[in-house]
PDB file of C-alpha atoms and ligand atoms in Angstrom:
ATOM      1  CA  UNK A   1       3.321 -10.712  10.390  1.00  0.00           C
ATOM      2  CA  UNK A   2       4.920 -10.138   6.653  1.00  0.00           C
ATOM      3  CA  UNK A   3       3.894  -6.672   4.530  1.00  0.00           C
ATOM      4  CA  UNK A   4       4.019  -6.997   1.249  1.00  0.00           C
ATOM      5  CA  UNK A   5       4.777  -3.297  -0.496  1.00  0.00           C
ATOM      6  CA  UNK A   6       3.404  -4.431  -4.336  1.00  0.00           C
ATOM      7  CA  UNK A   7       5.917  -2.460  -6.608  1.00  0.00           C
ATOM      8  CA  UNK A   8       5.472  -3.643 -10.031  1.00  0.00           C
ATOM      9  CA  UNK A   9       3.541  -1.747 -11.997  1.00  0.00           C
ATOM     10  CA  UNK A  10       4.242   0.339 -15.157  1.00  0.00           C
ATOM     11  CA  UNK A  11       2.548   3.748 -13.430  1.00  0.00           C
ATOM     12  CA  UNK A  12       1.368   4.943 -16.685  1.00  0.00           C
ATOM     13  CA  UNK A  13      -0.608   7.968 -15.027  1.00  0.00           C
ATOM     14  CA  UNK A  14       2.720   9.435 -13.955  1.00  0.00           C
ATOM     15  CA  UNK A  15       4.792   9.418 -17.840  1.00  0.00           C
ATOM     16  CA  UNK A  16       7.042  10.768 -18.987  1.00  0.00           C
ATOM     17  CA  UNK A  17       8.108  11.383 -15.044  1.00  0.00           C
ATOM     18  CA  UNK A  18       7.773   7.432 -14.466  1.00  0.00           C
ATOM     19  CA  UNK A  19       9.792   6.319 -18.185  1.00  0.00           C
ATOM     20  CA  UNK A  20      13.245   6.131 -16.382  1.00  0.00           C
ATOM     21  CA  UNK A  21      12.124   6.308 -13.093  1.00  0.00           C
ATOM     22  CA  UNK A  22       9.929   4.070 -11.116  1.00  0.00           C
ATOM     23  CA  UNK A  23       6.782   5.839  -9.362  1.00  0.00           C
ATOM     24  CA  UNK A  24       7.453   4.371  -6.215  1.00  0.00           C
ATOM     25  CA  UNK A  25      10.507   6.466  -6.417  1.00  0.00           C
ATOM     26  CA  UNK A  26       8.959   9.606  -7.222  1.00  0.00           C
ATOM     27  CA  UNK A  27       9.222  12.481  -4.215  1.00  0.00           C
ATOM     28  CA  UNK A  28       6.981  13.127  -1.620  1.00  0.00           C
ATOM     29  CA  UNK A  29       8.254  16.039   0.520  1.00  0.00           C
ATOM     30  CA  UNK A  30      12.060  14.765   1.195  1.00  0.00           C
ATOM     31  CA  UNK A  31      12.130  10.775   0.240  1.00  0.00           C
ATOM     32  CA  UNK A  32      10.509   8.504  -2.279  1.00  0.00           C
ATOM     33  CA  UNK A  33       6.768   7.667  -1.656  1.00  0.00           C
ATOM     34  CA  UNK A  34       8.089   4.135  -0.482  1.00  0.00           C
ATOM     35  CA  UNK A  35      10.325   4.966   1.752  1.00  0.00           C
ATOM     36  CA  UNK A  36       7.116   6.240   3.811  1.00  0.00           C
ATOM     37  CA  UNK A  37       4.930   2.742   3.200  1.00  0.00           C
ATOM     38  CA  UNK A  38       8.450   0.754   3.817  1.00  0.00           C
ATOM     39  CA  UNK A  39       8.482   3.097   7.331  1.00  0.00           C
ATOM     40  CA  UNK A  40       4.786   2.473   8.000  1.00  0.00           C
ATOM     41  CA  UNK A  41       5.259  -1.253   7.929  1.00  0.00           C
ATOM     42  CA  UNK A  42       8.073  -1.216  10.140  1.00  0.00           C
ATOM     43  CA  UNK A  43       6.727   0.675  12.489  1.00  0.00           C
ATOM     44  CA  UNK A  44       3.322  -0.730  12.904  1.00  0.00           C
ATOM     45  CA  UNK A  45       2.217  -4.537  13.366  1.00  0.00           C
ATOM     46  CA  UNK A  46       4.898  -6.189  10.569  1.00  0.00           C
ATOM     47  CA  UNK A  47       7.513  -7.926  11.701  1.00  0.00           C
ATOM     48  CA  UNK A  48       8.933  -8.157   7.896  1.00  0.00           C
ATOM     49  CA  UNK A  49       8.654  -5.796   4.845  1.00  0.00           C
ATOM     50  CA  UNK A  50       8.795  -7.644   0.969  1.00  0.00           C
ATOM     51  CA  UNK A  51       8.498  -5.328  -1.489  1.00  0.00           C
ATOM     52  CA  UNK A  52       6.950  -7.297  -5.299  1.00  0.00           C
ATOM     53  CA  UNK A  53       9.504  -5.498  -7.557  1.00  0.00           C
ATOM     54  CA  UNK A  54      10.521  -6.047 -10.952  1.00  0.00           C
ATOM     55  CA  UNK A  55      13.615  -6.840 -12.594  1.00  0.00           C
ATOM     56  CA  UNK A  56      13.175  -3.420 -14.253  1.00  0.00           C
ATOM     57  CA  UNK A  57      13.603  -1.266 -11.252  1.00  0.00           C
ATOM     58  CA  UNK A  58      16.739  -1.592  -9.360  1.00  0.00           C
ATOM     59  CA  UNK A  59      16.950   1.877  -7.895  1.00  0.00           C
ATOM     60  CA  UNK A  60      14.392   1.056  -5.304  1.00  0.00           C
ATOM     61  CA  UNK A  61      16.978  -2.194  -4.199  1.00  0.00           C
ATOM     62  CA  UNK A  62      19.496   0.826  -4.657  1.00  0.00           C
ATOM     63  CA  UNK A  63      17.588   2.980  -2.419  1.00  0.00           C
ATOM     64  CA  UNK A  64      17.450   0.618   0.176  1.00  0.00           C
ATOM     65  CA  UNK A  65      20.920  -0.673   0.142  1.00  0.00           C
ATOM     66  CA  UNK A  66      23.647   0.969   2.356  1.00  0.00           C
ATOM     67  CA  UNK A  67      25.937   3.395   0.629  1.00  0.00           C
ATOM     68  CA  UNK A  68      28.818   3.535   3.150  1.00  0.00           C
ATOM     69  CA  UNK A  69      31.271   6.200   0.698  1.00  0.00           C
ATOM     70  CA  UNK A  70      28.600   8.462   0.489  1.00  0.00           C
ATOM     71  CA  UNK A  71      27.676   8.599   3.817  1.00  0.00           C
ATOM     72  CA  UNK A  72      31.543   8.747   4.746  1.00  0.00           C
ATOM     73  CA  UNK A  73      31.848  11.961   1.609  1.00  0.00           C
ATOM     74  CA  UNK A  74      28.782  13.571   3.562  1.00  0.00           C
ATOM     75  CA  UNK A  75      30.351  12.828   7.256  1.00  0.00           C
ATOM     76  CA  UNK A  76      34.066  13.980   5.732  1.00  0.00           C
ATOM     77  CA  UNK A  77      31.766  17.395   4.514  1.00  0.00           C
ATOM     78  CA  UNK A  78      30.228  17.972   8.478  1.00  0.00           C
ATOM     79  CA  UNK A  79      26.944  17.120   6.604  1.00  0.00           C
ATOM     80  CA  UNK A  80      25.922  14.492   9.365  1.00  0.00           C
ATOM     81  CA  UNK A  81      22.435  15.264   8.678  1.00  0.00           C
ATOM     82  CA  UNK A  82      22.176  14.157   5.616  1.00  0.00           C
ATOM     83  CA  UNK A  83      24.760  11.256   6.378  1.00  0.00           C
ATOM     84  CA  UNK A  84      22.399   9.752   8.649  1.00  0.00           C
ATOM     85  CA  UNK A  85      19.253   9.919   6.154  1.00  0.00           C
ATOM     86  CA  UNK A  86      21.234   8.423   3.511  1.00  0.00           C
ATOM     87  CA  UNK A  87      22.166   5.582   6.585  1.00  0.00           C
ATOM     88  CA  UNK A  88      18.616   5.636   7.721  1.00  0.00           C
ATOM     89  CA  UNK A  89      17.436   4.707   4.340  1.00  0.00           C
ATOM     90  CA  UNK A  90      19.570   1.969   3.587  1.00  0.00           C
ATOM     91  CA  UNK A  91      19.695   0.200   6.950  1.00  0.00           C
ATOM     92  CA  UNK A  92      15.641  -0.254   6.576  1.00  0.00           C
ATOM     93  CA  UNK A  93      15.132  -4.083   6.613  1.00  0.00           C
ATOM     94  CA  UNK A  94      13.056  -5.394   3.318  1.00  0.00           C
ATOM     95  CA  UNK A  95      13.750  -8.281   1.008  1.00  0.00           C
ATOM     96  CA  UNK A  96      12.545  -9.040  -2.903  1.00  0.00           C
ATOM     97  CA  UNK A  97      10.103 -11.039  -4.733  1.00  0.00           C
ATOM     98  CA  UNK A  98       9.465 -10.438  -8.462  1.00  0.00           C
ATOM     99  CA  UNK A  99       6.774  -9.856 -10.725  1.00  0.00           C
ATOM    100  CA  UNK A 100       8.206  -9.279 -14.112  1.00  0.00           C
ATOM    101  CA  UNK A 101       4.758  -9.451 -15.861  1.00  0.00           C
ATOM    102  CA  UNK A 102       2.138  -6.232 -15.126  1.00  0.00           C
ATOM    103  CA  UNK A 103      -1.029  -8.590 -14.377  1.00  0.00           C
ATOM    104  CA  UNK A 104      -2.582  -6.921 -11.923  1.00  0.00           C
ATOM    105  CA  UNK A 105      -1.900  -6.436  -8.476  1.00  0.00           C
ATOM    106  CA  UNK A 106      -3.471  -9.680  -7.260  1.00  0.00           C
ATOM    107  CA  UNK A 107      -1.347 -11.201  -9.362  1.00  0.00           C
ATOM    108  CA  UNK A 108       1.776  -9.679  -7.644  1.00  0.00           C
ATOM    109  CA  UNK A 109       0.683 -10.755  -3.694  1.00  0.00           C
ATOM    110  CA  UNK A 110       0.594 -13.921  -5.182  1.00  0.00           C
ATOM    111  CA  UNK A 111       3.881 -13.761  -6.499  1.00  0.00           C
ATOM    112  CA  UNK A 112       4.754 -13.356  -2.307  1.00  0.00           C
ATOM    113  CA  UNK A 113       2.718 -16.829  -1.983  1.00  0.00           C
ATOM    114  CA  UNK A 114       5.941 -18.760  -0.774  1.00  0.00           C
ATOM    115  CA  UNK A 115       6.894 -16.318   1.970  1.00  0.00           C
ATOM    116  CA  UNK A 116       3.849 -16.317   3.478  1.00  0.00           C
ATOM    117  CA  UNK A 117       3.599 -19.571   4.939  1.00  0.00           C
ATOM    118  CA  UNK A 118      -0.241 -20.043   6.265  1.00  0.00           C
ATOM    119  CA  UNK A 119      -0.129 -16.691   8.231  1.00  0.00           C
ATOM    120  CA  UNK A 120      -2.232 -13.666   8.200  1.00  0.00           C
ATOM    121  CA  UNK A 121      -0.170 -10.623   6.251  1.00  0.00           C
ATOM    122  CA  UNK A 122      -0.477  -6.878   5.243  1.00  0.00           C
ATOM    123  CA  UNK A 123      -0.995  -5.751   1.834  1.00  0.00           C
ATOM    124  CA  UNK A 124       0.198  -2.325   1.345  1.00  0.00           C
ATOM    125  CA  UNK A 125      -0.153  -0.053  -1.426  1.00  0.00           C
ATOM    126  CA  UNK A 126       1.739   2.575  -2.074  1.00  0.00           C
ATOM    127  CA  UNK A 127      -0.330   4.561  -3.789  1.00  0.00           C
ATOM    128  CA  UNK A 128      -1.258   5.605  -0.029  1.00  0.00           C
ATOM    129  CA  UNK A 129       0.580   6.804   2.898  1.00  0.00           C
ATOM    130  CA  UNK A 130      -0.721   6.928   6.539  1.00  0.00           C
ATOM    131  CA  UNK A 131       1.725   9.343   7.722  1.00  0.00           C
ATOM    132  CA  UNK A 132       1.203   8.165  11.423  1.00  0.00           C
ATOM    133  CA  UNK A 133       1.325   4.575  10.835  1.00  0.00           C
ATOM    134  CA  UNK A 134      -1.402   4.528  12.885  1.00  0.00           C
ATOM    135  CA  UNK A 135      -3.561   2.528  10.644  1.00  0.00           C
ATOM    136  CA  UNK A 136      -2.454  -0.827  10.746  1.00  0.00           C
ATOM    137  CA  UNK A 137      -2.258  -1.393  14.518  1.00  0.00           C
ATOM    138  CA  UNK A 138      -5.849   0.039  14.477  1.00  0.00           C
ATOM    139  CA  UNK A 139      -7.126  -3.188  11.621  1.00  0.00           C
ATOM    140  CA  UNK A 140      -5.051  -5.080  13.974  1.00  0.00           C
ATOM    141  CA  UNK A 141      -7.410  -4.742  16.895  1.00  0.00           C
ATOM    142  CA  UNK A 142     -10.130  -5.311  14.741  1.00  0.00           C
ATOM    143  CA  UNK A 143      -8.815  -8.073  13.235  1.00  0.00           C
ATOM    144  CA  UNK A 144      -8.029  -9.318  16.716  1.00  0.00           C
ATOM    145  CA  UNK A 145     -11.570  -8.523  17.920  1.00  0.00           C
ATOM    146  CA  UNK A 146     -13.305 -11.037  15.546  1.00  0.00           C
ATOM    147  CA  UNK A 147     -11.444 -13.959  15.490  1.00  0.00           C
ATOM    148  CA  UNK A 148      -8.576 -13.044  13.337  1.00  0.00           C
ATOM    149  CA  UNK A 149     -10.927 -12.287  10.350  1.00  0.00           C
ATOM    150  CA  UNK A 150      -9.010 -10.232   7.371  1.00  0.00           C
ATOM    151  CA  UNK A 151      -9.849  -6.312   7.501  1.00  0.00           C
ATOM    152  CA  UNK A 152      -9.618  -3.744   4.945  1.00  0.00           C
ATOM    153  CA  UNK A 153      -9.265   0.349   5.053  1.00  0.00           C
ATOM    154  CA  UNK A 154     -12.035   1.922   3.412  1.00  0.00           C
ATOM    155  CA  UNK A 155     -12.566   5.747   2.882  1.00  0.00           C
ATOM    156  CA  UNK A 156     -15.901   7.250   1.771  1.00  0.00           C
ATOM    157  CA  UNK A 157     -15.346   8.887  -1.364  1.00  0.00           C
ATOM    158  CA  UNK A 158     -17.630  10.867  -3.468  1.00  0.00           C
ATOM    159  CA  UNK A 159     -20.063   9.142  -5.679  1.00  0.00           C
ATOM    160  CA  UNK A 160     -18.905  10.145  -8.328  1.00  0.00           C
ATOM    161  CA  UNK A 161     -14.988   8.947  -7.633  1.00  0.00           C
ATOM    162  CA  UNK A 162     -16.284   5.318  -7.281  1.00  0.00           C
ATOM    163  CA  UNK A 163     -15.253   4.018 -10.435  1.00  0.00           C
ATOM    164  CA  UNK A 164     -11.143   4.311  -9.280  1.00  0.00           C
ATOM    165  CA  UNK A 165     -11.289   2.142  -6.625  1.00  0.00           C
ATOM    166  CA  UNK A 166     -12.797  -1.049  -5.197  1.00  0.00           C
ATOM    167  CA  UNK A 167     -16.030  -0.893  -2.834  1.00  0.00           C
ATOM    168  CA  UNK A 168     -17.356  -2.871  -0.437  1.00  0.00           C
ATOM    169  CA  UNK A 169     -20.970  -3.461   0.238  1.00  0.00           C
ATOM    170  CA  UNK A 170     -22.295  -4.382   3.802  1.00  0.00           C
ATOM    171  CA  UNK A 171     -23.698  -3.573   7.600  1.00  0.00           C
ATOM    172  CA  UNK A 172     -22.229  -0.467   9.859  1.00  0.00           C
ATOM    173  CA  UNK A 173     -21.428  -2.080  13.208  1.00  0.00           C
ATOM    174  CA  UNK A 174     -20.416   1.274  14.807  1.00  0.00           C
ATOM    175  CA  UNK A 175     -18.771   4.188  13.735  1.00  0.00           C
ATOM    176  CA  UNK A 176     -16.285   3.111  11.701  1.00  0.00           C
ATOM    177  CA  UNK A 177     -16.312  -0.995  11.272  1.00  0.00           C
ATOM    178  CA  UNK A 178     -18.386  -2.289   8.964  1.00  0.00           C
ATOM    179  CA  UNK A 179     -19.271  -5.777   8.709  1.00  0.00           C
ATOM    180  CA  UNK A 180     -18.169  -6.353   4.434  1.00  0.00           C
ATOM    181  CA  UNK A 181     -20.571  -8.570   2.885  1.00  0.00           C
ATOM    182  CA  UNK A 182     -19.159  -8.438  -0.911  1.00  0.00           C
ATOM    183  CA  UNK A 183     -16.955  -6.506  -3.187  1.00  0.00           C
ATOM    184  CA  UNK A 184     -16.771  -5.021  -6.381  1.00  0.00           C
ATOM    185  CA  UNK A 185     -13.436  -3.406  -8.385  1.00  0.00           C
ATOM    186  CA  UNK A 186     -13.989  -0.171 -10.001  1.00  0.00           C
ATOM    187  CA  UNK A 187     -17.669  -0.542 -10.360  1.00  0.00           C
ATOM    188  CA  UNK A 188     -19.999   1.515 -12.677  1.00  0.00           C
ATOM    189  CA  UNK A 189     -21.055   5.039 -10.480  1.00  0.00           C
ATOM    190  CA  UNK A 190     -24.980   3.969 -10.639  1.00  0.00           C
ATOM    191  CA  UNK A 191     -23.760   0.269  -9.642  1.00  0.00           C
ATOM    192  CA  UNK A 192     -21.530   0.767  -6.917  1.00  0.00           C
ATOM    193  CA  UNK A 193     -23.201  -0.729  -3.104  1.00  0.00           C
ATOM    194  CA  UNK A 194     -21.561   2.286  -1.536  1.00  0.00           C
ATOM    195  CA  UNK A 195     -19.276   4.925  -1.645  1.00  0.00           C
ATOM    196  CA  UNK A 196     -17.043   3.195   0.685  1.00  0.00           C
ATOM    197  CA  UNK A 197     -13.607   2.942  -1.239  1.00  0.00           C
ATOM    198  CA  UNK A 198     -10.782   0.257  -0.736  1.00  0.00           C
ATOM    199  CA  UNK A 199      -8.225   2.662   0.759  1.00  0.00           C
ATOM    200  CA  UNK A 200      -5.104   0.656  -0.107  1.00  0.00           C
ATOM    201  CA  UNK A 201      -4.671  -1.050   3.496  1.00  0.00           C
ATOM    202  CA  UNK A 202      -5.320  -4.599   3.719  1.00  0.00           C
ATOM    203  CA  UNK A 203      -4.768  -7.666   6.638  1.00  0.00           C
ATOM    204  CA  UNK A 204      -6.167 -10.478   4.971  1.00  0.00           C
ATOM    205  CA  UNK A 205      -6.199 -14.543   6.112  1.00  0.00           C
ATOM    206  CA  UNK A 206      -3.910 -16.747   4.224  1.00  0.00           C
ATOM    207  CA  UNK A 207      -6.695 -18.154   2.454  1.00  0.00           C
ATOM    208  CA  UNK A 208      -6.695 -15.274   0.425  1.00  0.00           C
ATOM    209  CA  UNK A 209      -3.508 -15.712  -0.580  1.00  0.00           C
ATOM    210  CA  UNK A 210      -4.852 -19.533  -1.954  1.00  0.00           C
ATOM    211  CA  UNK A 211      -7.744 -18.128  -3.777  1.00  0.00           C
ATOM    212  CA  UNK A 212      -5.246 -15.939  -5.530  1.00  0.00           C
ATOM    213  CA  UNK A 213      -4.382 -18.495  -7.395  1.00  0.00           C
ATOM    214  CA  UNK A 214      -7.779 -19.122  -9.173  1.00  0.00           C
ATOM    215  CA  UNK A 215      -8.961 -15.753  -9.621  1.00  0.00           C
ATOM    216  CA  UNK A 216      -9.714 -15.017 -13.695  1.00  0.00           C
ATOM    217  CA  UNK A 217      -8.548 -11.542 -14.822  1.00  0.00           C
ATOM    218  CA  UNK A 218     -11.526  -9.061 -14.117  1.00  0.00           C
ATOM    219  CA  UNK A 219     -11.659  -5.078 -13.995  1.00  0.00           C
ATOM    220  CA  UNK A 220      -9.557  -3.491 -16.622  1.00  0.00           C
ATOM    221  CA  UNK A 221      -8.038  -7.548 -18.038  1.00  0.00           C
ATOM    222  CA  UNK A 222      -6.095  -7.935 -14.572  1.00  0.00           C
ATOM    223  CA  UNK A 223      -6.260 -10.078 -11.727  1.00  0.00           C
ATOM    224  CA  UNK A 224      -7.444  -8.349  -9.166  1.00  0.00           C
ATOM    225  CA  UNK A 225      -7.187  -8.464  -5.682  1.00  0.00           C
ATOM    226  CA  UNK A 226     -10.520  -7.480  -4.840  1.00  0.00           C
ATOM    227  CA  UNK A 227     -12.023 -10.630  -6.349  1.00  0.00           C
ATOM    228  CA  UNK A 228     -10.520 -13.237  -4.271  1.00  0.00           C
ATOM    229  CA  UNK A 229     -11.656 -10.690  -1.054  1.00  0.00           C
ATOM    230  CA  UNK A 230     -15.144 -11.096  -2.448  1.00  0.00           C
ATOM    231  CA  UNK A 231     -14.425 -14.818  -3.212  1.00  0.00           C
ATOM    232  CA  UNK A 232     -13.261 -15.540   0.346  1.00  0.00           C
ATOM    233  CA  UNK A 233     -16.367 -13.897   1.737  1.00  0.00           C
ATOM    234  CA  UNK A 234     -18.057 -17.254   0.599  1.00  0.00           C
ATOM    235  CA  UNK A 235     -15.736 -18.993   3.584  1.00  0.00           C
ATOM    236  CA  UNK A 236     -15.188 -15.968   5.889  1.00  0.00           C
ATOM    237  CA  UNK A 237     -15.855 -13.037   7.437  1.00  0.00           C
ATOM    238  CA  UNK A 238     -14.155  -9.755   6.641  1.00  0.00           C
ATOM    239  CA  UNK A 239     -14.660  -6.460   8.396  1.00  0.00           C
ATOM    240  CA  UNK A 240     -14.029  -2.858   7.024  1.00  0.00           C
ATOM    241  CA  UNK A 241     -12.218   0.098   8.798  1.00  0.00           C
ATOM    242  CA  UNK A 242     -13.786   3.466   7.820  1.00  0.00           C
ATOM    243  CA  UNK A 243     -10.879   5.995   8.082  1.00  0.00           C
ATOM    244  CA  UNK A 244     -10.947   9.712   7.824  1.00  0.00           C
ATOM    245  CA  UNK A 245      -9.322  11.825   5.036  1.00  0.00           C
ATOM    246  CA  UNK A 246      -6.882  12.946   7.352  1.00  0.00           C
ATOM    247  CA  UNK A 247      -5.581   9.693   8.112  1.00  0.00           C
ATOM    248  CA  UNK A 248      -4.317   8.486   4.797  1.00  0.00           C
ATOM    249  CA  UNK A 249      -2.897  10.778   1.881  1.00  0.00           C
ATOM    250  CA  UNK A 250      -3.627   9.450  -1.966  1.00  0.00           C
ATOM    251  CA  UNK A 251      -0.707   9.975  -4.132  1.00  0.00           C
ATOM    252  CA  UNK A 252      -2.266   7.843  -7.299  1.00  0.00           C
ATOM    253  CA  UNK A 253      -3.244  10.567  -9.563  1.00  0.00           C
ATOM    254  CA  UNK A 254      -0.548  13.997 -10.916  1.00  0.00           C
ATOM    255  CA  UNK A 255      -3.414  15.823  -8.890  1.00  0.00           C
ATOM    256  CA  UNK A 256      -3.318  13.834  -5.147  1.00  0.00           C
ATOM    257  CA  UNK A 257       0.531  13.912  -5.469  1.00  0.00           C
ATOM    258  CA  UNK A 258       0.385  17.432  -5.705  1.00  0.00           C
ATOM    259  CA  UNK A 259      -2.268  17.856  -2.671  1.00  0.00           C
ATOM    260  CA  UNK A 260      -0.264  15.308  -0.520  1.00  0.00           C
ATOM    261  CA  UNK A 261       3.107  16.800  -1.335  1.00  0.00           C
ATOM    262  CA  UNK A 262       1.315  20.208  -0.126  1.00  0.00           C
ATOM    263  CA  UNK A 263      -0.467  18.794   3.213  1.00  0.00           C
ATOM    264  CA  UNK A 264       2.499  16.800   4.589  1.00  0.00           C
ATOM    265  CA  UNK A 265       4.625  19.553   3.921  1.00  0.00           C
ATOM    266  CA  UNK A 266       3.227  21.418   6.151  1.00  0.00           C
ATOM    267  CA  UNK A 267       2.110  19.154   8.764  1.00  0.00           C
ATOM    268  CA  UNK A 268       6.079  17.891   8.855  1.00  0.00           C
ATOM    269  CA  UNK A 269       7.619  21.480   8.298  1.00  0.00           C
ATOM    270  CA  UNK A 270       4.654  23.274   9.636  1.00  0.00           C
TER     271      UNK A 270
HETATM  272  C1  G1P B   1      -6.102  -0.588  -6.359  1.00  0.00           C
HETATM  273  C2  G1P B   1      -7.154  -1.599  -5.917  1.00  0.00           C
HETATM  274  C3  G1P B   1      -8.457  -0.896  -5.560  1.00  0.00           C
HETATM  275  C4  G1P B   1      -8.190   0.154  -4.498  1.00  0.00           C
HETATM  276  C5  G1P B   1      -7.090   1.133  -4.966  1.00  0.00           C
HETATM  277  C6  G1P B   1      -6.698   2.051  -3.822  1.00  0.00           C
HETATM  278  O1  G1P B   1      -6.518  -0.016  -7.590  1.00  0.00           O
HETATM  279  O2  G1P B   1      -7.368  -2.534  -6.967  1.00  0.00           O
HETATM  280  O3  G1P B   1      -9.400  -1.826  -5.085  1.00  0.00           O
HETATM  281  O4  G1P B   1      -9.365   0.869  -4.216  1.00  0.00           O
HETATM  282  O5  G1P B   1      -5.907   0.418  -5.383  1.00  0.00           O
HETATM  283  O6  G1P B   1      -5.736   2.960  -4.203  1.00  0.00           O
HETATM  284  P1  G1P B   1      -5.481   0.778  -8.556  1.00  0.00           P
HETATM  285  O7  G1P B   1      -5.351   2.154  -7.973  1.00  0.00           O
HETATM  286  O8  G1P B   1      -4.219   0.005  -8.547  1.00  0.00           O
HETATM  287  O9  G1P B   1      -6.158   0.796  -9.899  1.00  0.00           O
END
């Protein structure tokens, strides 16, 4: 299966940090945040990691790419350690598409359309990180459980927080799958079916990917992705994985970058 790392976007809630710099290159603990979801992929249930860039943003192709003098300065300075994190990070297997217009991040999957080719795939956003990459292999079982069906993350939020994120509305099956019956982007606080937030984690059918293609910009003027999930409901059933707060770290907002930069600093370096 194919994870698709969207990458696009202008991440206005980080400026000035993000004006020369792209977010998904900001630093969490020792590496850019998408070095982790780029990690995560490989590790877990994706055969293949495409990261939706834009033109715009070349260091993360930079980061990515193999830098044989400076590993060779670093090896020629006994500074191995660092030689092989520089190697590490550039011998990580992903590939390009581009979205050069910010539309919204349903918009970029379906910029991936071609390279999915009628198969399930893995949305990832990297707003998140699962620092055990636990996470997918677990909506893999699910997945696997009923039928192949698409499964999203979802993390119960406060009530008040609802109005960030998508929710889902629906039917506990047991502890932590629900059965998702619709699902609404960034709805109202006194509207929203649940407090059950979209946690940035998706494995959805390839239909999705063709209903992409028809959805009208919604929440906020963009195409969202969380309209063609509720759209596809109409043809198929989609389950939810309820995860716990310590299984996924937000790093959307100034504030959850600082709080994840704090936990996984010390659950790494103790
Ligand atoms: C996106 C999704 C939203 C999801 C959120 C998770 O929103 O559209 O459904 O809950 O990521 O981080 P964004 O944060 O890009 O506004």
């Amino acid at each position: 299966m194919k994870a698709l790392i969207p990458a696009a976007g202008l991440g206005s809630r980080f400026l000035p940090a993000t004006k020369a710099q792209p977010k998904e290159m900001l630093l969490v603990v020792d590496r850019p945040v998408i070095q982790y979801v780029v990690e995560e992929g490989l590790a877990s249930a994706a055969d293949e990691v495409i990261i939706i860039n834009s033109h715009d943003k070349k260091s993360i192709e930079e980061h990515f790419t193999p830098n044989p003098a400076l590993e060779a300065e670093l090896r020629s300075r006994g500074k191995d350690k660092y030689a092989d994190k520089v190697a590490h990070a550039g011998n990580l297997n992903v590939s390009y598409v581009y979205q050069d217009e910010p539309l919204g991040l349903g918009h970029a999957v379906h910029c991936a359309a071609d390279r999915i080719e009628g198969e399930p795939f893995f949305v990832l956003l990297g707003d998140v990180l699962v620092p055990d990459n636990q996470m997918l292999i677990k909506m893999k079982e699910v997945s696997d459980a009923h039928n192949g069906a698409s499964v999203i993350a979802v993390l119960p939020v406060a009530k008040e927080e609802v109005d960030r994120f998508g929710v889902i509305a629906g039917e506990a099956l047991s502890d932590d799958v629900w059965k998702v019956s619709s699902l609404v982007e960034k709805p109202a606080v006194e509207e929203a079916p649940s407090n059950l937030a979209v946690f940035g984690r998706y494995l959805l059918s390839p239909r999705v990917m063709e209903l992409l293609a028809e959805v009208k910009p919604g929440a906020g003027g963009e195409i969202q992705l969380t309209d063609a999930l509720d759209a596809v409901l109409k043809e198929e059933e989609m389950y939810a994985l309820v995860i716990d707060p310590e299984d996924g770290y937000d790093t959307g907002t100034i504030e959850s970058w600082l709080d994840t930069n704090n936990r996984l600093y010390k659950k790494l370096h103790g």
